[in-house]
Amino acid sequence: MWDYSEKVMDHYRNPRNVGKIDNADAIGEAGSLACGDSLKIYLKIENGIVTDAKFQTFGCGSAVASSSILTEMIIGKTVEEVKKITNKDIADQLGGLPPEKMHCSVMGYEALEDALGNYDNLTDLDELRNEKTAEKIVCTCFNVTENMIWDAIKQNGLRTVEDITNYTKAGGACGKCKGLIQDIIDTYYKKEESEAQKSTLSPAQKILKINNIIETQISPELRKDGGDITLVDIDGNKVLVKLRGKCSGCKNSHLTLKAFVESTLRETVDKNIDVIEVA
């Protein structure tokens, strides 16, 4: 039996924004009844802001909860803000999902991406479906394309075929595509390693970049709530800092003050950075 958060159960039992929007400005779809899960999302957009969102889904409780929380996440946001939402954001908002159910958050992300593509390109859904059909299909059982697998790896750091199956369902039926999935994983990380080697910073460059990120991104965020950060020392990948105050942005993302700083530096400078808080 899977362990679900209270938020997942709440959105499953009391789903928000279920239904259809007549004359929607954008409509997106993901999954299919043949695969066991299907989602359709409707967006109303005025002056670049999502003013309403509704969904129709056929699937498990995690699919319902993921779709429900997604509509809450996007209503009131600009289209540009909505474009930055990932499946990880959806799962995080729910307090996490079991690995075997992460494909439900991916389906929500894909439906949203489909809707925004429809809105941006002013094309009808048939054209979009034709474009997706033209992509290389890796898993014919669940109609999962190479691009879908590539995006899942990039967004979630997936490293095994089992991870891919949990997030996309690919390889979960006949299993004939597992070799192709492994090839995609290997290709992705070889490419990432190559790019990392090309962009390796010298010690001096790394120090300058850490200083810049602290001054331009981290410190302004902390100062919003009267907090701040003082850089004490940098020793390789160890960054020693003094922290004070609070951070509403940290609270909203369920991170501690130290974790917020560390996460920001890992994303912008080096994934191996460790932040050490000193008195």
JSON list of C-alpha atoms in Angstrom, two decimals, residues 62-168:
[
{"chain": "A", "resi": 62, "resn": "SER", "atom": "CA", "xyz": [-2.84, 10.50, -7.72]},
{"chain": "A", "resi": 63, "resn": "ALA", "atom": "CA", "xyz": [-3.88, 11.66, -11.19]},
{"chain": "A", "resi": 64, "resn": "VAL", "atom": "CA", "xyz": [-6.91, 13.43, -9.76]},
{"chain": "A", "resi": 65, "resn": "ALA", "atom": "CA", "xyz": [-4.87, 15.04, -6.97]},
{"chain": "A", "resi": 66, "resn": "SER", "atom": "CA", "xyz": [-2.08, 16.13, -9.35]},
{"chain": "A", "resi": 67, "resn": "SER", "atom": "CA", "xyz": [-4.58, 17.70, -11.76]},
{"chain": "A", "resi": 68, "resn": "SER", "atom": "CA", "xyz": [-6.45, 19.42, -8.95]},
{"chain": "A", "resi": 69, "resn": "ILE", "atom": "CA", "xyz": [-3.37, 20.97, -7.32]},
{"chain": "A", "resi": 70, "resn": "LEU", "atom": "CA", "xyz": [-2.05, 22.02, -10.72]},
{"chain": "A", "resi": 71, "resn": "THR", "atom": "CA", "xyz": [-5.12, 24.14, -11.43]},
{"chain": "A", "resi": 72, "resn": "GLU", "atom": "CA", "xyz": [-4.69, 25.86, -8.07]},
{"chain": "A", "resi": 73, "resn": "MET", "atom": "CA", "xyz": [-1.02, 26.49, -8.81]},
{"chain": "A", "resi": 74, "resn": "ILE", "atom": "CA", "xyz": [-1.64, 28.24, -12.12]},
{"chain": "A", "resi": 75, "resn": "ILE", "atom": "CA", "xyz": [-4.75, 30.33, -11.51]},
{"chain": "A", "resi": 76, "resn": "GLY", "atom": "CA", "xyz": [-3.70, 33.96, -11.03]},
{"chain": "A", "resi": 77, "resn": "LYS", "atom": "CA", "xyz": [-0.22, 33.47, -12.47]},
{"chain": "A", "resi": 78, "resn": "THR", "atom": "CA", "xyz": [1.13, 34.95, -15.70]},
{"chain": "A", "resi": 79, "resn": "VAL", "atom": "CA", "xyz": [1.67, 32.67, -18.67]},
{"chain": "A", "resi": 80, "resn": "GLU", "atom": "CA", "xyz": [5.43, 33.15, -18.29]},
{"chain": "A", "resi": 81, "resn": "GLU", "atom": "CA", "xyz": [5.26, 32.02, -14.65]},
{"chain": "A", "resi": 82, "resn": "VAL", "atom": "CA", "xyz": [3.13, 29.02, -15.57]},
{"chain": "A", "resi": 83, "resn": "LYS", "atom": "CA", "xyz": [5.65, 27.96, -18.21]},
{"chain": "A", "resi": 84, "resn": "LYS", "atom": "CA", "xyz": [8.27, 27.47, -15.47]},
{"chain": "A", "resi": 85, "resn": "ILE", "atom": "CA", "xyz": [6.19, 24.88, -13.57]},
{"chain": "A", "resi": 86, "resn": "THR", "atom": "CA", "xyz": [7.60, 21.34, -13.71]},
{"chain": "A", "resi": 87, "resn": "ASN", "atom": "CA", "xyz": [6.24, 17.98, -12.68]},
{"chain": "A", "resi": 88, "resn": "LYS", "atom": "CA", "xyz": [8.52, 18.14, -9.62]},
{"chain": "A", "resi": 89, "resn": "ASP", "atom": "CA", "xyz": [6.78, 21.37, -8.57]},
{"chain": "A", "resi": 90, "resn": "ILE", "atom": "CA", "xyz": [3.41, 19.60, -8.81]},
{"chain": "A", "resi": 91, "resn": "ALA", "atom": "CA", "xyz": [4.59, 16.65, -6.71]},
{"chain": "A", "resi": 92, "resn": "ASP", "atom": "CA", "xyz": [6.23, 18.98, -4.16]},
{"chain": "A", "resi": 93, "resn": "GLN", "atom": "CA", "xyz": [3.01, 20.96, -3.77]},
{"chain": "A", "resi": 94, "resn": "LEU", "atom": "CA", "xyz": [1.26, 17.70, -2.90]},
{"chain": "A", "resi": 95, "resn": "GLY", "atom": "CA", "xyz": [3.86, 16.89, -0.25]},
{"chain": "A", "resi": 96, "resn": "GLY", "atom": "CA", "xyz": [5.39, 14.24, -2.49]},
{"chain": "A", "resi": 97, "resn": "LEU", "atom": "CA", "xyz": [4.15, 11.21, -4.42]},
{"chain": "A", "resi": 98, "resn": "PRO", "atom": "CA", "xyz": [5.25, 7.56, -4.28]},
{"chain": "A", "resi": 99, "resn": "PRO", "atom": "CA", "xyz": [7.83, 6.82, -7.03]},
{"chain": "A", "resi": 100, "resn": "GLU", "atom": "CA", "xyz": [5.34, 4.52, -8.74]},
{"chain": "A", "resi": 101, "resn": "LYS", "atom": "CA", "xyz": [2.88, 7.42, -9.03]},
{"chain": "A", "resi": 102, "resn": "MET", "atom": "CA", "xyz": [5.21, 10.17, -10.24]},
{"chain": "A", "resi": 103, "resn": "HIS", "atom": "CA", "xyz": [3.92, 9.63, -13.79]},
{"chain": "A", "resi": 104, "resn": "CYS", "atom": "CA", "xyz": [0.70, 11.34, -12.64]},
{"chain": "A", "resi": 105, "resn": "SER", "atom": "CA", "xyz": [2.53, 14.62, -11.99]},
{"chain": "A", "resi": 106, "resn": "VAL", "atom": "CA", "xyz": [4.33, 14.20, -15.32]},
{"chain": "A", "resi": 107, "resn": "MET", "atom": "CA", "xyz": [0.96, 13.83, -17.05]},
{"chain": "A", "resi": 108, "resn": "GLY", "atom": "CA", "xyz": [-0.18, 17.11, -15.50]},
{"chain": "A", "resi": 109, "resn": "TYR", "atom": "CA", "xyz": [2.99, 18.84, -16.69]},
{"chain": "A", "resi": 110, "resn": "GLU", "atom": "CA", "xyz": [2.57, 17.44, -20.21]},
{"chain": "A", "resi": 111, "resn": "ALA", "atom": "CA", "xyz": [-1.08, 18.53, -20.43]},
{"chain": "A", "resi": 112, "resn": "LEU", "atom": "CA", "xyz": [-0.11, 22.02, -19.29]},
{"chain": "A", "resi": 113, "resn": "GLU", "atom": "CA", "xyz": [2.75, 22.14, -21.79]},
{"chain": "A", "resi": 114, "resn": "ASP", "atom": "CA", "xyz": [0.34, 21.04, -24.53]},
{"chain": "A", "resi": 115, "resn": "ALA", "atom": "CA", "xyz": [-2.13, 23.79, -23.58]},
{"chain": "A", "resi": 116, "resn": "LEU", "atom": "CA", "xyz": [0.55, 26.50, -23.53]},
{"chain": "A", "resi": 117, "resn": "GLY", "atom": "CA", "xyz": [1.88, 25.31, -26.87]},
{"chain": "A", "resi": 118, "resn": "ASN", "atom": "CA", "xyz": [-1.62, 25.62, -28.24]},
{"chain": "A", "resi": 119, "resn": "TYR", "atom": "CA", "xyz": [-1.93, 29.13, -26.82]},
{"chain": "A", "resi": 120, "resn": "ASP", "atom": "CA", "xyz": [1.49, 30.34, -28.02]},
{"chain": "A", "resi": 121, "resn": "ASN", "atom": "CA", "xyz": [1.28, 28.95, -31.52]},
{"chain": "A", "resi": 122, "resn": "LEU", "atom": "CA", "xyz": [-2.42, 29.62, -32.08]},
{"chain": "A", "resi": 123, "resn": "THR", "atom": "CA", "xyz": [-2.70, 26.19, -33.68]},
{"chain": "A", "resi": 124, "resn": "ASP", "atom": "CA", "xyz": [-5.51, 23.71, -33.22]},
{"chain": "A", "resi": 125, "resn": "LEU", "atom": "CA", "xyz": [-5.12, 20.53, -31.21]},
{"chain": "A", "resi": 126, "resn": "ASP", "atom": "CA", "xyz": [-5.10, 18.31, -34.29]},
{"chain": "A", "resi": 127, "resn": "GLU", "atom": "CA", "xyz": [-1.94, 20.02, -35.53]},
{"chain": "A", "resi": 128, "resn": "LEU", "atom": "CA", "xyz": [-0.32, 19.61, -32.13]},
{"chain": "A", "resi": 129, "resn": "ARG", "atom": "CA", "xyz": [-1.21, 15.93, -32.04]},
{"chain": "A", "resi": 130, "resn": "ASN", "atom": "CA", "xyz": [0.29, 15.48, -35.49]},
{"chain": "A", "resi": 131, "resn": "GLU", "atom": "CA", "xyz": [3.51, 17.13, -34.30]},
{"chain": "A", "resi": 132, "resn": "LYS", "atom": "CA", "xyz": [3.67, 14.80, -31.30]},
{"chain": "A", "resi": 133, "resn": "THR", "atom": "CA", "xyz": [2.95, 11.76, -33.49]},
{"chain": "A", "resi": 134, "resn": "ALA", "atom": "CA", "xyz": [5.92, 12.74, -35.65]},
{"chain": "A", "resi": 135, "resn": "GLU", "atom": "CA", "xyz": [8.24, 12.40, -32.65]},
{"chain": "A", "resi": 136, "resn": "LYS", "atom": "CA", "xyz": [10.14, 9.14, -32.22]},
{"chain": "A", "resi": 137, "resn": "ILE", "atom": "CA", "xyz": [8.03, 6.78, -30.11]},
{"chain": "A", "resi": 138, "resn": "VAL", "atom": "CA", "xyz": [10.14, 4.66, -27.77]},
{"chain": "A", "resi": 139, "resn": "CYS", "atom": "CA", "xyz": [7.39, 2.82, -25.85]},
{"chain": "A", "resi": 140, "resn": "THR", "atom": "CA", "xyz": [4.58, 1.77, -28.18]},
{"chain": "A", "resi": 141, "resn": "CYS", "atom": "CA", "xyz": [2.59, 0.24, -25.30]},
{"chain": "A", "resi": 142, "resn": "PHE", "atom": "CA", "xyz": [2.11, 3.64, -23.64]},
{"chain": "A", "resi": 143, "resn": "ASN", "atom": "CA", "xyz": [2.89, 5.93, -26.59]},
{"chain": "A", "resi": 144, "resn": "VAL", "atom": "CA", "xyz": [5.88, 7.53, -24.82]},
{"chain": "A", "resi": 145, "resn": "THR", "atom": "CA", "xyz": [8.22, 9.52, -27.05]},
{"chain": "A", "resi": 146, "resn": "GLU", "atom": "CA", "xyz": [11.96, 10.03, -26.84]},
{"chain": "A", "resi": 147, "resn": "ASN", "atom": "CA", "xyz": [11.44, 13.71, -25.98]},
{"chain": "A", "resi": 148, "resn": "MET", "atom": "CA", "xyz": [9.14, 12.81, -23.08]},
{"chain": "A", "resi": 149, "resn": "ILE", "atom": "CA", "xyz": [11.80, 10.50, -21.62]},
{"chain": "A", "resi": 150, "resn": "TRP", "atom": "CA", "xyz": [14.52, 13.09, -22.20]},
{"chain": "A", "resi": 151, "resn": "ASP", "atom": "CA", "xyz": [12.46, 15.78, -20.39]},
{"chain": "A", "resi": 152, "resn": "ALA", "atom": "CA", "xyz": [11.73, 13.43, -17.48]},
{"chain": "A", "resi": 153, "resn": "ILE", "atom": "CA", "xyz": [15.45, 12.72, -17.02]},
{"chain": "A", "resi": 154, "resn": "LYS", "atom": "CA", "xyz": [16.35, 16.41, -17.26]},
{"chain": "A", "resi": 155, "resn": "GLN", "atom": "CA", "xyz": [13.73, 17.63, -14.79]},
{"chain": "A", "resi": 156, "resn": "ASN", "atom": "CA", "xyz": [14.00, 14.87, -12.21]},
{"chain": "A", "resi": 157, "resn": "GLY", "atom": "CA", "xyz": [17.57, 13.54, -12.44]},
{"chain": "A", "resi": 158, "resn": "LEU", "atom": "CA", "xyz": [16.39, 10.02, -13.31]},
{"chain": "A", "resi": 159, "resn": "ARG", "atom": "CA", "xyz": [19.18, 7.47, -13.73]},
{"chain": "A", "resi": 160, "resn": "THR", "atom": "CA", "xyz": [17.59, 4.02, -14.10]},
{"chain": "A", "resi": 161, "resn": "VAL", "atom": "CA", "xyz": [15.06, 2.36, -16.39]},
{"chain": "A", "resi": 162, "resn": "GLU", "atom": "CA", "xyz": [12.89, 1.72, -13.32]},
{"chain": "A", "resi": 163, "resn": "ASP", "atom": "CA", "xyz": [12.87, 5.46, -12.60]},
{"chain": "A", "resi": 164, "resn": "ILE", "atom": "CA", "xyz": [11.75, 6.16, -16.17]},
{"chain": "A", "resi": 165, "resn": "THR", "atom": "CA", "xyz": [8.94, 3.62, -15.83]},
{"chain": "A", "resi": 166, "resn": "ASN", "atom": "CA", "xyz": [7.75, 5.22, -12.59]},
{"chain": "A", "resi": 167, "resn": "TYR", "atom": "CA", "xyz": [7.69, 8.69, -14.14]},
{"chain": "A", "resi": 168, "resn": "THR", "atom": "CA", "xyz": [6.43, 7.94, -17.67]}
]
